[in-house]
PDB file of C-alpha atoms in Angstrom:
ATOM      1  CA  MET A   1     102.425  69.377 122.298  1.00  0.00           C
ATOM      2  CA  ASP A   2     105.992  70.058 123.435  1.00  0.00           C
ATOM      3  CA  SER A   3     107.410  68.035 120.542  1.00  0.00           C
ATOM      4  CA  VAL A   4     105.242  69.947 118.038  1.00  0.00           C
ATOM      5  CA  ALA A   5     106.291  73.241 119.609  1.00  0.00           C
ATOM      6  CA  ALA A   6     109.953  72.249 119.384  1.00  0.00           C
ATOM      7  CA  ARG A   7     109.764  71.283 115.696  1.00  0.00           C
ATOM      8  CA  PHE A   8     107.187  73.848 114.531  1.00  0.00           C
ATOM      9  CA  PRO A   9     107.299  76.837 116.898  1.00  0.00           C
ATOM     10  CA  TYR A  10     105.199  78.962 114.535  1.00  0.00           C
ATOM     11  CA  PHE A  11     102.236  76.584 115.035  1.00  0.00           C
ATOM     12  CA  VAL A  12     101.846  77.219 118.740  1.00  0.00           C
ATOM     13  CA  LYS A  13     101.173  80.290 120.789  1.00  0.00           C
ATOM     14  CA  ARG A  14     103.980  81.117 123.149  1.00  0.00           C
ATOM     15  CA  GLU A  15     104.772  83.736 125.723  1.00  0.00           C
ATOM     16  CA  LEU A  16     106.834  86.490 124.174  1.00  0.00           C
ATOM     17  CA  GLU A  17     110.047  87.448 125.851  1.00  0.00           C
ATOM     18  CA  GLU A  18     110.887  91.104 126.335  1.00  0.00           C
ATOM     19  CA  GLY A  19     112.052  92.544 123.014  1.00  0.00           C
ATOM     20  CA  ASP A  20     110.234  89.891 120.947  1.00  0.00           C
ATOM     21  CA  GLU A  21     107.008  91.880 120.783  1.00  0.00           C
ATOM     22  CA  THR A  22     105.887  93.173 117.419  1.00  0.00           C
ATOM     23  CA  ALA A  23     103.442  95.865 116.469  1.00  0.00           C
ATOM     24  CA  ARG A  24     100.002  94.830 115.308  1.00  0.00           C
ATOM     25  CA  LEU A  25      98.902  96.562 112.147  1.00  0.00           C
ATOM     26  CA  ASP A  26      95.309  97.450 111.470  1.00  0.00           C
ATOM     27  CA  TRP A  27      95.121  97.625 107.669  1.00  0.00           C
ATOM     28  CA  THR A  28      92.598  99.987 106.118  1.00  0.00           C
ATOM     29  CA  ILE A  29      92.080 100.339 102.386  1.00  0.00           C
ATOM     30  CA  ILE A  30      92.041 103.999 101.338  1.00  0.00           C
ATOM     31  CA  GLU A  31      90.072 104.615  98.175  1.00  0.00           C
ATOM     32  CA  SER A  32      91.659 106.880  95.581  1.00  0.00           C
ATOM     33  CA  ASP A  33      88.573 109.083  95.408  1.00  0.00           C
ATOM     34  CA  VAL A  34      88.777 112.783  96.317  1.00  0.00           C
ATOM     35  CA  ASN A  35      85.110 112.581  97.347  1.00  0.00           C
ATOM     36  CA  LYS A  36      85.792 109.935 100.019  1.00  0.00           C
ATOM     37  CA  PRO A  37      87.777 111.540 102.845  1.00  0.00           C
ATOM     38  CA  PHE A  38      88.755 109.503 105.895  1.00  0.00           C
ATOM     39  CA  VAL A  39      89.640 110.341 109.484  1.00  0.00           C
ATOM     40  CA  SER A  40      92.811 109.208 111.231  1.00  0.00           C
ATOM     41  CA  SER A  41      93.833 110.335 114.718  1.00  0.00           C
ATOM     42  CA  GLY A  42      91.022 112.895 114.645  1.00  0.00           C
ATOM     43  CA  LEU A  43      92.262 114.582 111.457  1.00  0.00           C
ATOM     44  CA  GLU A  44      90.340 114.437 108.172  1.00  0.00           C
ATOM     45  CA  PHE A  45      92.348 113.494 105.076  1.00  0.00           C
ATOM     46  CA  VAL A  46      91.255 113.767 101.448  1.00  0.00           C
ATOM     47  CA  PRO A  47      93.044 111.241  99.199  1.00  0.00           C
ATOM     48  CA  LEU A  48      94.672 112.886  96.170  1.00  0.00           C
ATOM     49  CA  PRO A  49      95.424 110.424  93.358  1.00  0.00           C
ATOM     50  CA  VAL A  50      98.596 111.208  91.385  1.00  0.00           C
ATOM     51  CA  MET A  51     100.636 109.266  88.857  1.00  0.00           C
ATOM     52  CA  HIS A  52     103.854 107.649  90.082  1.00  0.00           C
ATOM     53  CA  GLY A  53     105.176 106.864  86.633  1.00  0.00           C
ATOM     54  CA  GLU A  54     102.637 105.958  83.988  1.00  0.00           C
ATOM     55  CA  GLY A  55     100.307 103.142  84.900  1.00  0.00           C
ATOM     56  CA  TYR A  56     100.649 103.427  88.688  1.00  0.00           C
ATOM     57  CA  VAL A  57      98.419 105.622  90.833  1.00  0.00           C
ATOM     58  CA  CYS A  58      99.816 106.753  94.174  1.00  0.00           C
ATOM     59  CA  LEU A  59      98.082 108.861  96.830  1.00  0.00           C
ATOM     60  CA  GLY A  60      98.920 112.251  98.227  1.00  0.00           C
ATOM     61  CA  PHE A  61      96.754 113.865 100.887  1.00  0.00           C
ATOM     62  CA  LEU A  62      94.937 117.117 101.586  1.00  0.00           C
ATOM     63  CA  PHE A  63      94.361 117.953 105.238  1.00  0.00           C
ATOM     64  CA  GLY A  64      93.744 120.805 107.658  1.00  0.00           C
ATOM     65  CA  ARG A  65      90.789 123.089 108.300  1.00  0.00           C
ATOM     66  CA  LYS A  66      92.324 126.406 109.364  1.00  0.00           C
ATOM     67  CA  ALA A  67      95.415 125.864 107.237  1.00  0.00           C
ATOM     68  CA  ARG A  68      94.944 123.660 104.171  1.00  0.00           C
ATOM     69  CA  VAL A  69      97.962 121.516 103.308  1.00  0.00           C
ATOM     70  CA  ALA A  70      98.428 119.305 100.240  1.00  0.00           C
ATOM     71  CA  TYR A  71     101.197 116.701 100.519  1.00  0.00           C
ATOM     72  CA  LEU A  72     102.184 115.055  97.223  1.00  0.00           C
ATOM     73  CA  SER A  73     105.148 112.698  97.182  1.00  0.00           C
ATOM     74  CA  ASP A  74     106.066 110.014  94.638  1.00  0.00           C
ATOM     75  CA  VAL A  75     104.459 112.027  91.865  1.00  0.00           C
ATOM     76  CA  SER A  76     105.320 112.246  88.182  1.00  0.00           C
ATOM     77  CA  ARG A  77     102.038 113.829  87.084  1.00  0.00           C
ATOM     78  CA  ILE A  78      99.061 115.362  88.872  1.00  0.00           C
ATOM     79  CA  LEU A  79      95.708 114.041  87.685  1.00  0.00           C
ATOM     80  CA  PRO A  80      92.950 116.516  86.688  1.00  0.00           C
ATOM     81  CA  ARG A  81      90.639 115.569  89.594  1.00  0.00           C
ATOM     82  CA  THR A  82      93.487 116.213  92.043  1.00  0.00           C
ATOM     83  CA  GLU A  83      94.393 119.491  90.316  1.00  0.00           C
ATOM     84  CA  HIS A  84      90.802 120.649  90.722  1.00  0.00           C
ATOM     85  CA  THR A  85      90.617 119.557  94.374  1.00  0.00           C
ATOM     86  CA  ILE A  86      93.720 121.514  95.393  1.00  0.00           C
ATOM     87  CA  SER A  87      92.861 124.543  93.253  1.00  0.00           C
ATOM     88  CA  LYS A  88      91.208 127.696  94.567  1.00  0.00           C
ATOM     89  CA  SER A  89      88.086 126.837  92.557  1.00  0.00           C
ATOM     90  CA  GLY A  90      88.027 123.298  93.969  1.00  0.00           C
ATOM     91  CA  ALA A  91      87.997 122.684  97.715  1.00  0.00           C
ATOM     92  CA  GLY A  92      89.467 126.102  98.460  1.00  0.00           C
ATOM     93  CA  GLN A  93      92.771 127.908  98.564  1.00  0.00           C
ATOM     94  CA  LEU A  94      95.859 126.084  99.815  1.00  0.00           C
ATOM     95  CA  ASP A  95      98.110 127.441 102.527  1.00  0.00           C
ATOM     96  CA  LEU A  96     100.941 124.995 101.865  1.00  0.00           C
ATOM     97  CA  LEU A  97     101.773 122.709  98.939  1.00  0.00           C
ATOM     98  CA  ILE A  98     104.440 120.074  99.570  1.00  0.00           C
ATOM     99  CA  LEU A  99     105.824 118.489  96.397  1.00  0.00           C
ATOM    100  CA  GLU A 100     108.590 115.887  96.359  1.00  0.00           C
ATOM    101  CA  THR A 101     111.391 115.929  93.817  1.00  0.00           C
ATOM    102  CA  ASN A 102     114.495 113.802  93.378  1.00  0.00           C
ATOM    103  CA  GLN A 103     116.466 115.406  90.540  1.00  0.00           C
ATOM    104  CA  LEU A 104     117.773 118.938  90.347  1.00  0.00           C
ATOM    105  CA  HIS A 105     117.318 120.043  86.756  1.00  0.00           C
ATOM    106  CA  GLY A 106     115.673 119.259  83.497  1.00  0.00           C
ATOM    107  CA  VAL A 107     112.466 117.594  82.572  1.00  0.00           C
ATOM    108  CA  GLY A 108     111.765 113.940  83.332  1.00  0.00           C
ATOM    109  CA  ASN A 109     112.542 111.472  80.579  1.00  0.00           C
ATOM    110  CA  GLY A 110     108.999 110.101  80.361  1.00  0.00           C
ATOM    111  CA  ARG A 111     109.923 106.988  82.348  1.00  0.00           C
ATOM    112  CA  SER A 112     110.643 108.887  85.550  1.00  0.00           C
ATOM    113  CA  CYS A 113     108.419 108.257  88.559  1.00  0.00           C
ATOM    114  CA  HIS A 114     109.268 111.593  90.182  1.00  0.00           C
ATOM    115  CA  LEU A 115     109.199 115.259  89.277  1.00  0.00           C
ATOM    116  CA  THR A 116     112.460 117.111  88.765  1.00  0.00           C
ATOM    117  CA  LEU A 117     113.085 120.350  90.652  1.00  0.00           C
ATOM    118  CA  SER A 118     112.435 122.317  87.449  1.00  0.00           C
ATOM    119  CA  GLU A 119     109.076 120.582  86.963  1.00  0.00           C
ATOM    120  CA  THR A 120     108.172 121.059  90.626  1.00  0.00           C
ATOM    121  CA  LEU A 121     108.884 124.791  90.473  1.00  0.00           C
ATOM    122  CA  MET A 122     106.869 125.198  87.248  1.00  0.00           C
ATOM    123  CA  LEU A 123     103.984 123.193  88.666  1.00  0.00           C
ATOM    124  CA  SER A 124     103.913 125.041  91.984  1.00  0.00           C
ATOM    125  CA  ARG A 125     103.493 128.382  90.213  1.00  0.00           C
ATOM    126  CA  GLY A 126     100.100 127.208  89.008  1.00  0.00           C
ATOM    127  CA  TYR A 127      98.610 127.147  92.503  1.00  0.00           C
ATOM    128  CA  ALA A 128      97.667 130.315  94.352  1.00  0.00           C
ATOM    129  CA  LEU A 129      98.880 129.827  97.889  1.00  0.00           C
ATOM    130  CA  ARG A 130      97.425 132.040 100.575  1.00  0.00           C
ATOM    131  CA  LYS A 131     100.880 133.023 101.854  1.00  0.00           C
ATOM    132  CA  PRO A 132     103.583 132.168  99.291  1.00  0.00           C
ATOM    133  CA  CYS A 133     106.952 131.235 100.811  1.00  0.00           C
TER     134      CYS A 133
END
């Protein structure tokens, strides 16, 4: 076994030395369905599907009971089911809407995977926040 371990160390279990430890990941598939919330660390999250460029769906998240927060990053367009979920007529009024942007001005060129600041500001006006900042 020693000769196998010497030539193919990845085949055998060995004692890890300090600093060689790695984290173990517990992968969980999150469905992109606003009607299928999940709980992590005791907090309920509602997945919010958004477009990250055309043809690629990315997830933002809605969370919080006393204060409702929607976090949307990597977004080029908000899908109708997500718009409804974060609207006052959907799951209820938001307290905070976090939108990511990576360009200052203008409108995206159609190939962009992110909102511009101008688009983010226009979009954010469409949501009635409980306490606007």
